[in-house]
Coordinates of C-alpha atoms in Angstrom, one line a residue:
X1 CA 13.7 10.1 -2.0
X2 CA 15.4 12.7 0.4
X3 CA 18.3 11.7 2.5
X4 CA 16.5 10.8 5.9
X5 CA 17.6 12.5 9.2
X6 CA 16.7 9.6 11.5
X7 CA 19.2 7.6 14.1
X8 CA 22.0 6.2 11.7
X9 CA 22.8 2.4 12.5
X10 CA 26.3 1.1 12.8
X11 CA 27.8 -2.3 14.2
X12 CA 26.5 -5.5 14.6
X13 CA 22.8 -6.3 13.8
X14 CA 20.0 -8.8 14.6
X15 CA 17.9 -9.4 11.9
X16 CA 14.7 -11.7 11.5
X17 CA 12.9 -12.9 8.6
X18 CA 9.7 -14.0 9.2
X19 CA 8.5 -16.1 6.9
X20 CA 5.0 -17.6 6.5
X21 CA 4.5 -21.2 5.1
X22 CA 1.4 -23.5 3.6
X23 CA 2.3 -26.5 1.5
X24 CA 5.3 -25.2 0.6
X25 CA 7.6 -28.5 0.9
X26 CA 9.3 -28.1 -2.3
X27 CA 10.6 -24.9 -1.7
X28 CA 12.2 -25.2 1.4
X29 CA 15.5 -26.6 1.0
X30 CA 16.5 -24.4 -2.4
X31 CA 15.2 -21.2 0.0
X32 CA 17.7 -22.4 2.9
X33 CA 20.5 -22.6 -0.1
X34 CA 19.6 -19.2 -1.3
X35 CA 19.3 -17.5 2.4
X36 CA 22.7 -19.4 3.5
X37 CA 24.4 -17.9 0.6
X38 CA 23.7 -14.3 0.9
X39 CA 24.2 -14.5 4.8
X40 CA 27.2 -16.6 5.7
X41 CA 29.7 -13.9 4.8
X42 CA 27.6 -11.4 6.9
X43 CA 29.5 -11.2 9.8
X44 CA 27.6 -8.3 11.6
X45 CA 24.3 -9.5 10.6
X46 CA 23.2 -12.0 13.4
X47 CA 20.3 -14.1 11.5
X48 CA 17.0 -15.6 12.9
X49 CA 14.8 -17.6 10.7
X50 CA 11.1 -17.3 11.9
X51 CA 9.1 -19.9 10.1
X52 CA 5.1 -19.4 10.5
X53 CA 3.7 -23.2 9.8
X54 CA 0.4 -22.2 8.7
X55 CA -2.1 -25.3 8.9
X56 CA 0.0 -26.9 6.2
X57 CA -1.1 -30.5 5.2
X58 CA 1.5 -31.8 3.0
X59 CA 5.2 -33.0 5.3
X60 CA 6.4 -28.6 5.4
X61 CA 6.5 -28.9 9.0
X62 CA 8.9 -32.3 9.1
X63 CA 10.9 -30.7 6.7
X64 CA 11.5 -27.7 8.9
X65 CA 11.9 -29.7 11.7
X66 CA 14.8 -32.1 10.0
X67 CA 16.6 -28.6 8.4
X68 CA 15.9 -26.9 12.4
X69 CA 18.3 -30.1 13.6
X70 CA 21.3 -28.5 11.5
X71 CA 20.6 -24.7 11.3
X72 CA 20.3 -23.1 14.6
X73 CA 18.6 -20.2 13.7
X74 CA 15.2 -21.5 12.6
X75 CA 12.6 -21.1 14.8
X76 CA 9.3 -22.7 14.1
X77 CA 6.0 -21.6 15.0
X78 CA 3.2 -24.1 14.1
X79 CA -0.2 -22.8 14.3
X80 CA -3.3 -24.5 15.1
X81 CA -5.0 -24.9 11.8
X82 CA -4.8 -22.7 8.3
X83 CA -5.2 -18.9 9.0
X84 CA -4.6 -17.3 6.1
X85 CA -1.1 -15.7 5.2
X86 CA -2.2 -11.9 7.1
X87 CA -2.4 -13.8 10.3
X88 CA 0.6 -16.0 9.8
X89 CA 2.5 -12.8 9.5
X90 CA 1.2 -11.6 12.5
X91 CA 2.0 -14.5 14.4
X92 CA 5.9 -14.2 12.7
X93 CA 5.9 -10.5 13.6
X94 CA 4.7 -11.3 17.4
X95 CA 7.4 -14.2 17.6
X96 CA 10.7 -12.4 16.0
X97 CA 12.9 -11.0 18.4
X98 CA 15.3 -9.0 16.1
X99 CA 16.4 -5.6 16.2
X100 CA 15.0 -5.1 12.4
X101 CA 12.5 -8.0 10.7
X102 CA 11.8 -8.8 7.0
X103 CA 8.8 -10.6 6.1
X104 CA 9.5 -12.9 3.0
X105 CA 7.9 -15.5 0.9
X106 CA 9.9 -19.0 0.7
X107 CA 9.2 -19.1 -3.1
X108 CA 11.7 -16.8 -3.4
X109 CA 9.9 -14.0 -5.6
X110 CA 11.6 -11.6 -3.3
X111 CA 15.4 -12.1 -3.5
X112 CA 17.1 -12.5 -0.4
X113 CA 19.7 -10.1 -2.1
X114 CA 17.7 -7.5 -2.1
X115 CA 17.7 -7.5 2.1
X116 CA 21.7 -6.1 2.2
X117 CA 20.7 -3.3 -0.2
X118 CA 17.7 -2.7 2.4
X119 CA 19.8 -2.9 5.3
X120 CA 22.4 -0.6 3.9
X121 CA 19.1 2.1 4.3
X122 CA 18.2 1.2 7.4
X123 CA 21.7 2.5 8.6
X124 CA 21.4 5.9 7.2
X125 CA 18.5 6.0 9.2
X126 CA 15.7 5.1 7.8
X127 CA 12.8 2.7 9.5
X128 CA 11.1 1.4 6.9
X129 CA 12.7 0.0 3.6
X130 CA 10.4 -1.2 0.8
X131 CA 11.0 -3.9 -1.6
X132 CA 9.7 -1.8 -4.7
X133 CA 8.9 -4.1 -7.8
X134 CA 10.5 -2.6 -11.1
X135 CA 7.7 -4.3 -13.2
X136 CA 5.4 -7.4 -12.7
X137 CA 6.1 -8.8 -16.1
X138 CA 6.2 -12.1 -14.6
X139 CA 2.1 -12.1 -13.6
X140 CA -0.5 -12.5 -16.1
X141 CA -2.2 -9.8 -17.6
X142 CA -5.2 -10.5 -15.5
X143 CA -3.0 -10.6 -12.7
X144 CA -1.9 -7.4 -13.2
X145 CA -4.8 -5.1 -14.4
X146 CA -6.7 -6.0 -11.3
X147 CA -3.5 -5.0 -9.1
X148 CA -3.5 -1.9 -10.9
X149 CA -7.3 -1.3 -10.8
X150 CA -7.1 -2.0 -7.0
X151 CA -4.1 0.0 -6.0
X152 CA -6.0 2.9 -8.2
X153 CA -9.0 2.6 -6.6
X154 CA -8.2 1.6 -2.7
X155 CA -5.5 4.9 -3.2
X156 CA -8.7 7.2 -4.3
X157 CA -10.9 6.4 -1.6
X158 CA -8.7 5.4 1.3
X159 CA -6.9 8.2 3.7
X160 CA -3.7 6.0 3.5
X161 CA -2.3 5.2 0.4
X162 CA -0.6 2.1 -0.5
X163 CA 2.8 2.1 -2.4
X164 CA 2.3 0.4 -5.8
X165 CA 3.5 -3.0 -6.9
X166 CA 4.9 -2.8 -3.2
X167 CA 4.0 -6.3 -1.6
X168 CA 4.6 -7.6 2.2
X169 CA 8.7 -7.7 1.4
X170 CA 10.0 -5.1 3.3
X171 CA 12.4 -4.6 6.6
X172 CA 11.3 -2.5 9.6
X173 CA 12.8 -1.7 12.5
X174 CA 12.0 -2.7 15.7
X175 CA 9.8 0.2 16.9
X176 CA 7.6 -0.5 13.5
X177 CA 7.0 -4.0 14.7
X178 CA 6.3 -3.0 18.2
X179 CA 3.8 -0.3 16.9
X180 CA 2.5 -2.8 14.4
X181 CA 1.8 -5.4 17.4
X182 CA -0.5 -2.6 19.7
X183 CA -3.3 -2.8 16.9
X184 CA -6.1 -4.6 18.1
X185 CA -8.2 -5.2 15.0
X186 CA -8.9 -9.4 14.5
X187 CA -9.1 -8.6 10.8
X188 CA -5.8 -7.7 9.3
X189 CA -5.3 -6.3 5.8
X190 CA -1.1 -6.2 6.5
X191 CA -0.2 -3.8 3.4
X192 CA -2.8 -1.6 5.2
X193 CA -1.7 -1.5 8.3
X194 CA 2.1 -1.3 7.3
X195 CA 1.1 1.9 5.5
X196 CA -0.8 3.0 8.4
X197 CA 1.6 3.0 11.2
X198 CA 4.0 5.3 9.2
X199 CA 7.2 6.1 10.1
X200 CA 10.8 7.4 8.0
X201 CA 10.5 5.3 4.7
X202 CA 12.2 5.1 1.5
X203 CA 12.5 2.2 -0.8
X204 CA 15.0 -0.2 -3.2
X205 CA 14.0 -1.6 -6.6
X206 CA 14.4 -5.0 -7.7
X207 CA 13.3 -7.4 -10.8
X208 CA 10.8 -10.0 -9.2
X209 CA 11.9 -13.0 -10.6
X210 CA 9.7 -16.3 -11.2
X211 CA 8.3 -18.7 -9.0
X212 CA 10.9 -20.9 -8.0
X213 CA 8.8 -24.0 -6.8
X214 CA 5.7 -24.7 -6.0
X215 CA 2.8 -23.3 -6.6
X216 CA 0.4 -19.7 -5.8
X217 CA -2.4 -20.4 -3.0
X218 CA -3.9 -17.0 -4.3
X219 CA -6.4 -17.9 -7.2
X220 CA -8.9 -15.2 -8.9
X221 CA -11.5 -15.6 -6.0
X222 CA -9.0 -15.2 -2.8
X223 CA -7.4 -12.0 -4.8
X224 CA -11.0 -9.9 -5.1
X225 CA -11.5 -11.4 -1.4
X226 CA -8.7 -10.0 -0.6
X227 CA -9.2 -6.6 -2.3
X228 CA -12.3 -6.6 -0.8
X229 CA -10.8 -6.8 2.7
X230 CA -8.6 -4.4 1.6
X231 CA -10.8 -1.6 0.5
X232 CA -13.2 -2.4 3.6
X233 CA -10.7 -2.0 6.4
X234 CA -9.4 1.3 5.6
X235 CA -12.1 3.1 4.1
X236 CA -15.9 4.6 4.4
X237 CA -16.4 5.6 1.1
X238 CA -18.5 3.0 -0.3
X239 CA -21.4 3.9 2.5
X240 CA -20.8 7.4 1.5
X241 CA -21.0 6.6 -2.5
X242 CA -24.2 5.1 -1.7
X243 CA -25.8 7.9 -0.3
X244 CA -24.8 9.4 -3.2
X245 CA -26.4 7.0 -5.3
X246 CA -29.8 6.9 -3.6
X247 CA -30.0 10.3 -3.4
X248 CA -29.6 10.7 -7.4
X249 CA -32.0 7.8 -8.0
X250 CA -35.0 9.6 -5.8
X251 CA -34.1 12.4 -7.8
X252 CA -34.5 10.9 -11.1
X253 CA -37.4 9.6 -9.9
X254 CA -39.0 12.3 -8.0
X255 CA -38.2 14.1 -11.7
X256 CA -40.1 11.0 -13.5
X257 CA -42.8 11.3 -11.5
X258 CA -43.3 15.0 -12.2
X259 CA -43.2 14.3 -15.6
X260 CA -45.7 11.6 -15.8
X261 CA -48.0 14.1 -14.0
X262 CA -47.2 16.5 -15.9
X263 CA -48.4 14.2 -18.9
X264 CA -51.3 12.9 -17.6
X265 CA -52.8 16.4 -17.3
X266 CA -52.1 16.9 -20.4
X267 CA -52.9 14.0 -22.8
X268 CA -54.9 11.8 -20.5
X269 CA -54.2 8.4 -18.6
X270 CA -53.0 6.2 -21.1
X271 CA -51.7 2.3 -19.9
X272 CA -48.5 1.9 -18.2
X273 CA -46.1 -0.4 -20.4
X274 CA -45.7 -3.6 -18.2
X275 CA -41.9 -3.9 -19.6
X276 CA -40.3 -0.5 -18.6
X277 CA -42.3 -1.4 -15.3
X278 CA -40.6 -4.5 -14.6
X279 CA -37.2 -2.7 -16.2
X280 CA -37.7 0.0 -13.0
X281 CA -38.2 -2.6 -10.7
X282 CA -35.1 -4.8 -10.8
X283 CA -33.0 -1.9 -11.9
X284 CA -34.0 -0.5 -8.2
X285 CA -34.2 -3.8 -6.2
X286 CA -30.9 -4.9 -7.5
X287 CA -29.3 -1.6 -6.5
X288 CA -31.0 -2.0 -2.9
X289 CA -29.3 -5.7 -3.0
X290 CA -25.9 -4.0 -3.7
X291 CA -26.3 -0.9 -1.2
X292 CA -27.8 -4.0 1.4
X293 CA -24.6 -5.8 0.5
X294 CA -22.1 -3.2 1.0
X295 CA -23.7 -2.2 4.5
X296 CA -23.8 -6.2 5.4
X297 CA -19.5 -6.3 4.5
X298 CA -19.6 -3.4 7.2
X299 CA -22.0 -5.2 9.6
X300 CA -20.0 -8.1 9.3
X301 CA -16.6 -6.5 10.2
X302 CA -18.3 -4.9 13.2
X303 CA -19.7 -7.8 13.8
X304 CA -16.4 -10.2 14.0
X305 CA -14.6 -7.5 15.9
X306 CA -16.9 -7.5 19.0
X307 CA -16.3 -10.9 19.5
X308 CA -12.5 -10.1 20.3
X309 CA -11.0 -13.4 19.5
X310 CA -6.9 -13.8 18.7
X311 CA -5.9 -13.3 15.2
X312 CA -4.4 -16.7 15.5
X313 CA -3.5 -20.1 17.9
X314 CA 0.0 -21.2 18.5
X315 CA -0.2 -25.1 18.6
X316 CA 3.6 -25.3 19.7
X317 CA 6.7 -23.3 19.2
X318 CA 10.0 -25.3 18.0
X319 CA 12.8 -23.9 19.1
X320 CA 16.4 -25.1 18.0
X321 CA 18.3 -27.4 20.6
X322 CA 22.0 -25.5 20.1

């Protein structure tokens, strides 16, 4: 990418990574290790720990409790039930106080490494540096043909297009959170909105690694969920396709029609076949149940937006004694 022309960074930084948790006990203390390692040598980087407790059911939020007694920059936000991961990241974004913030994973996918290589950007100016994914050999092939189908798809039919095998690991600056935190929507697709708000960006590449404990909460189900989320929040088109679609179908049939006249004046009435009957039938009432369908996932964002309520509910804030 082209050398940005932005407000170049020098001196002393405060940095937050917010970091979003659910049953993720197991990978706590080896993230802390990791994090501790890259950092303690930093001595311009000035590091707060932002962990997003969301609804988890297994002993996370002890854990981060006992490590919060003897590591000062942890800051735990426990929220009031299980949210899902786009509104713990909100809640992180809303609660980080640094002058630039990282959203990572604790399973440490995205190496903490990879943050002084993004910071390094940041001071030449840019305000948004994107954890870019050489390859996602470590995913199944599933895994990644429906990544691939998505990104191709959303990027067809949505104005703003989403970086591929580009996931929430990146660093902003401050005046990207702050924009970030003015959207009012309830229902928050974060890739979207990340791409949406803008700003000077450029990118690093890194080899995603394996899983380092635990275990994915994203199963086949909660990925096409999420896709669908995706593709609704930041794009018409599907209403528009089926127009589309219902106006070739009355077409096609208004063509049939003219046809069957056509032959009836000709050769006579003959009886209709009862199997291509039934055949027309469901082949139109299913594609009513699809175009209903695609309306309803429209309704039903309307429908959840009007009622205004928060994204998410703090149930306390633990912040370290020191």
């Amino acid at each position: 990418m082209t050398h940005s022309h932005g407000t170049q960074h020098a001196g002393p930084v405060t940095l937050s990574l917010v970091v979003p948790v659910f049953n993720e006990e197991d990978s706590l203390d080896g993230f802390l290790l990791r994090i501790r390692q890259v950092f303690e040598r930093e001595a311009q980087i000035s590091l707060e720990l932002v962990f997003v407790n969301d609804g988890s059911t297994d002993s996370t939020l002890e854990r981060l409790l006992h490590c919060q007694q003897s590591n000062s920059t942890i800051r735990i936000v426990d929220l009031s039930r299980n949210f899902g991961k786009e509104a713990a990241l909100s809640a992180g974004l809303q609660i980080a106080t640094g002058q630039i913030v990282v959203p990572i994973d604790v399973d440490l996918q995205d190496p903490p490494e990879v943050i002084l290589q993004m910071i390094e950007r940041w001071r030449e100016g840019y305000e948004v540096v994107l954890g870019h994914r050489i390859s996602r050999r470590n995913d199944s092939w599933a895994k990644q043909t429906s990544a691939s189908w998505f990104y191709r798809l959303h990027n067809k039919i949505a104005e703003q297009t989403l970086p591929e095998n580009v996931g929430d690991f990146r660093l902003m600056d401050r005046c990207v959170v702050d924009a970030l935190l003015t959207l009012p929507e309830s229902r928050r697709f974060m890739k979207g909105l990340f791409a949406w708000v803008g700003f000077r960006t450029t990118q690093v590449e890194y080899e995603r690694p394996e899983r380092a404990a635990g275990q994915s909460k994203f199963n086949g189900w909660r990925l096409w969920n999420f896709a669908l989320e995706g593709i609704t929040s930041f794009s018409t088109e599907p209403l528009r396709i089926w127009t589309y679609l219902g106006a070739l179908v009355s077409l096609v049939s208004f063509a049939f029609a003219m046809f069957i006249v056509v032959r009836t004046l000709i050769h006579g009435v003959d009886m209709p076949g009862y199997a291509s009957l039934m055949v027309a039938v469901t082949f139109l009432g299913g594609l009513q149940l699809i175009g209903i369908g695609v309306l309803g996932e429209y309704l039903g964002r309307t429908y959840i937006e009007a009622k205004r309520r928060p994204v998410f509910l703090v149930r306390r804030i633990y912040e370290s004694k020191d």
